[in-house]
Amino acid sequence: ARGYAVFMSDNEASLPFGQRGEPRIRRHMGPLELAGQLAGVSALASQGWADTGRLGLWGWSGGGFNTLYSILHRPGTWRAAVAGAPVTDWRLYDSVWTERYLDTPESNPEGFRDSSPVHAAAALADELLLVHGSADDNVHPDHSTALVARLIDEGKPFDDALYPGQKHGFAPAASRHFYERM
């Protein structure tokens, strides 16, 4: 009704692929997920009606990480992106979950660095809206703060929105505000 198409895809590291996808992201998260996004772009391009010069990408939490990784490692593929509550530096996230895939920062420093969008901030070339709740107890707001600091250091323009008192999932009024802003 508004002239937009919504396309949703699950990459091979996502839940529907189960344990088959897990070994493929071992010690380095991001490339497999990006390949899935790029396959989605190709699928849209093959439709003929999709304007691939005006693609937007968005995700929340792990999807926020995926969004950031994608736009920072393939700049220009998407025109704009929205990353909500994203993991930006895996050293800051829950070690029980993270170390299941990346091992420890000491045993895999390259994997932690290369898998963390904060370390690729200099590549930002697309419009970005970064969103986080100030009371997020899953992906701590320090993730977005770390990325904001790096983007400022790199002189990269971006937009951000901090939602006071919101946790990892937003209350209805804040959620509505976010979707309208997006």
Short mmCIF file of C-alpha atoms in Angstrom, two decimals:
data_model
loop_
_atom_site.label_atom_id
_atom_site.label_comp_id
_atom_site.label_asym_id
_atom_site.label_seq_id
_atom_site.Cartn_x
_atom_site.Cartn_y
_atom_site.Cartn_z
CA ALA A 1 0.00 0.00 0.00
CA ARG A 2 2.94 2.36 0.60
CA GLY A 3 5.13 1.24 -2.28
CA TYR A 4 7.46 -0.93 -0.23
CA ALA A 5 8.12 -4.62 -0.45
CA VAL A 6 9.29 -6.53 2.62
CA PHE A 7 11.61 -9.45 2.10
CA MET A 8 12.69 -11.67 4.96
CA SER A 9 15.36 -14.35 4.81
CA ASP A 10 16.99 -16.78 7.20
CA ASN A 11 20.71 -17.27 6.67
CA GLU A 12 22.36 -20.62 7.24
CA ALA A 13 23.41 -19.73 10.78
CA SER A 14 19.83 -19.01 11.87
CA LEU A 15 17.57 -21.17 13.99
CA PRO A 16 15.72 -22.92 11.12
CA PHE A 17 19.01 -24.49 10.02
CA GLY A 18 19.69 -25.81 13.53
CA GLN A 19 23.01 -27.37 14.34
CA ARG A 20 23.95 -27.72 10.65
CA GLY A 21 24.75 -24.00 10.54
CA GLU A 22 26.64 -23.76 13.83
CA PRO A 23 29.96 -25.25 12.69
CA ARG A 24 29.99 -22.85 9.75
CA ILE A 25 30.26 -19.81 12.04
CA ARG A 26 32.80 -21.36 14.40
CA ARG A 27 35.50 -18.86 15.37
CA HIS A 28 34.27 -16.18 12.94
CA MET A 29 30.75 -14.74 12.86
CA GLY A 30 29.51 -12.56 10.04
CA PRO A 31 30.62 -13.89 6.64
CA LEU A 32 28.04 -16.70 6.45
CA GLU A 33 25.29 -14.33 7.56
CA LEU A 34 26.41 -11.73 4.99
CA ALA A 35 26.36 -14.39 2.25
CA GLY A 36 22.72 -15.06 3.13
CA GLN A 37 21.87 -11.37 2.89
CA LEU A 38 23.62 -11.09 -0.47
CA ALA A 39 21.71 -14.14 -1.74
CA GLY A 40 18.53 -12.31 -0.74
CA VAL A 41 19.62 -9.23 -2.70
CA SER A 42 20.29 -11.43 -5.74
CA ALA A 43 16.88 -13.06 -5.39
CA LEU A 44 15.22 -9.65 -5.29
CA ALA A 45 17.22 -8.42 -8.28
CA SER A 46 16.05 -11.44 -10.30
CA GLN A 47 12.40 -10.47 -9.76
CA GLY A 48 12.63 -7.51 -12.12
CA TRP A 49 10.27 -5.30 -10.09
CA ALA A 50 12.59 -4.68 -7.13
CA ASP A 51 14.60 -1.45 -7.14
CA THR A 52 17.89 -2.75 -5.74
CA GLY A 53 19.27 0.78 -5.62
CA ARG A 54 16.86 1.55 -2.80
CA LEU A 55 17.22 -1.41 -0.45
CA GLY A 56 16.99 -1.06 3.29
CA LEU A 57 18.21 -3.60 5.83
CA TRP A 58 17.21 -3.92 9.43
CA GLY A 59 17.49 -6.30 12.33
CA TRP A 60 17.29 -6.52 16.10
CA SER A 61 19.75 -8.12 18.52
CA GLY A 62 21.55 -10.81 16.51
CA GLY A 63 19.80 -9.33 13.48
CA GLY A 64 21.19 -5.94 14.49
CA PHE A 65 24.67 -7.46 14.50
CA ASN A 66 23.95 -9.00 11.10
CA THR A 67 22.73 -5.65 9.76
CA LEU A 68 25.86 -3.83 10.91
CA TYR A 69 28.21 -6.55 9.70
CA SER A 70 26.48 -6.54 6.32
CA ILE A 71 26.57 -2.79 5.69
CA LEU A 72 30.14 -2.46 6.94
CA HIS A 73 31.49 -5.36 4.86
CA ARG A 74 29.50 -4.64 1.68
CA PRO A 75 28.98 -0.88 1.71
CA GLY A 76 26.76 0.42 -1.05
CA THR A 77 24.68 -2.75 -1.32
CA TRP A 78 21.97 -1.21 0.86
CA ARG A 79 20.94 2.42 0.86
CA ALA A 80 19.98 2.51 4.52
CA ALA A 81 20.04 0.30 7.58
CA VAL A 82 18.50 0.16 11.04
CA ALA A 83 20.31 -1.81 13.74
CA GLY A 84 18.41 -2.31 16.98
CA ALA A 85 20.07 -3.53 20.19
CA PRO A 86 23.04 -4.87 18.19
CA VAL A 87 26.06 -6.75 19.43
CA THR A 88 28.93 -4.56 18.23
CA ASP A 89 31.87 -6.10 20.10
CA TRP A 90 31.70 -9.76 21.08
CA ARG A 91 34.03 -9.17 24.04
CA LEU A 92 31.17 -7.23 25.64
CA TYR A 93 28.50 -9.91 25.18
CA ASP A 94 27.55 -12.89 27.35
CA SER A 95 30.60 -15.16 27.44
CA VAL A 96 28.53 -18.36 27.80
CA TRP A 97 26.84 -17.71 24.45
CA THR A 98 29.74 -16.03 22.64
CA GLU A 99 32.46 -18.50 23.57
CA ARG A 100 30.30 -21.36 22.30
CA TYR A 101 31.01 -20.01 18.80
CA LEU A 102 34.14 -17.85 19.02
CA ASP A 103 36.06 -19.60 21.82
CA THR A 104 37.80 -17.11 24.14
CA PRO A 105 39.21 -13.69 23.26
CA GLU A 106 42.64 -14.99 24.25
CA SER A 107 42.51 -18.06 22.00
CA ASN A 108 40.83 -16.30 19.05
CA PRO A 109 41.67 -12.58 19.07
CA GLU A 110 41.35 -12.31 15.27
CA GLY A 111 37.92 -13.94 15.30
CA PHE A 112 36.65 -11.58 18.00
CA ARG A 113 38.06 -8.53 16.21
CA ASP A 114 36.94 -9.50 12.70
CA SER A 115 33.46 -10.52 13.90
CA SER A 116 32.83 -7.24 15.73
CA PRO A 117 31.23 -4.40 13.73
CA VAL A 118 32.87 -1.76 15.91
CA HIS A 119 36.20 -2.67 14.31
CA ALA A 120 34.82 -2.07 10.80
CA ALA A 121 33.17 1.29 11.54
CA ALA A 122 35.46 3.16 9.13
CA ALA A 123 33.69 1.42 6.24
CA LEU A 124 30.27 2.98 6.96
CA ALA A 125 28.96 4.43 3.69
CA ASP A 126 25.19 3.90 4.02
CA GLU A 127 22.57 5.73 6.07
CA LEU A 128 22.40 4.19 9.56
CA LEU A 129 19.94 4.45 12.41
CA LEU A 130 21.27 2.81 15.58
CA VAL A 131 18.63 2.09 18.25
CA HIS A 132 19.00 0.82 21.82
CA GLY A 133 17.01 0.72 25.05
CA SER A 134 18.83 2.23 28.03
CA ALA A 135 17.75 -0.65 30.31
CA ASP A 136 18.62 -3.50 27.94
CA ASP A 137 19.81 -6.37 30.11
CA ASN A 138 20.55 -8.72 27.20
CA VAL A 139 22.70 -6.66 24.83
CA HIS A 140 23.97 -3.92 27.13
CA PRO A 141 23.78 -0.34 25.78
CA ASP A 142 27.61 -0.27 25.97
CA HIS A 143 27.52 -2.06 22.61
CA SER A 144 25.89 0.90 20.90
CA THR A 145 28.02 3.35 22.87
CA ALA A 146 31.19 1.62 21.66
CA LEU A 147 30.03 1.82 18.05
CA VAL A 148 28.96 5.46 18.40
CA ALA A 149 32.39 6.36 19.80
CA ARG A 150 34.15 4.62 16.90
CA LEU A 151 31.86 6.21 14.28
CA ILE A 152 32.57 9.64 15.78
CA ASP A 153 36.32 8.93 15.76
CA GLU A 154 36.02 7.96 12.08
CA GLY A 155 33.98 11.07 11.24
CA LYS A 156 31.07 8.98 9.96
CA PRO A 157 27.55 10.45 9.96
CA PHE A 158 24.77 8.34 11.49
CA ASP A 159 21.57 8.68 13.46
CA ASP A 160 20.91 7.11 16.82
CA ALA A 161 17.99 6.76 19.17
CA LEU A 162 18.19 5.88 22.85
CA TYR A 163 14.92 4.75 24.38
CA PRO A 164 14.97 5.50 28.13
CA GLY A 165 13.94 2.65 30.39
CA GLN A 166 13.40 0.22 27.51
CA LYS A 167 14.80 -3.28 27.73
CA HIS A 168 15.74 -5.68 24.94
CA GLY A 169 12.10 -5.76 23.89
CA PHE A 170 10.35 -2.38 23.87
CA ALA A 171 7.01 -1.57 25.51
CA PRO A 172 4.16 -0.90 23.05
CA ALA A 173 4.39 2.91 22.98
CA ALA A 174 8.18 2.89 22.51
CA SER A 175 7.91 0.13 19.92
CA ARG A 176 5.32 2.10 17.96
CA HIS A 177 7.55 5.19 18.09
CA PHE A 178 10.51 3.16 16.87
CA TYR A 179 8.62 1.61 13.94
CA GLU A 180 7.29 5.02 12.89
CA ARG A 181 10.80 6.47 13.02
CA MET A 182 12.25 3.57 11.09
#
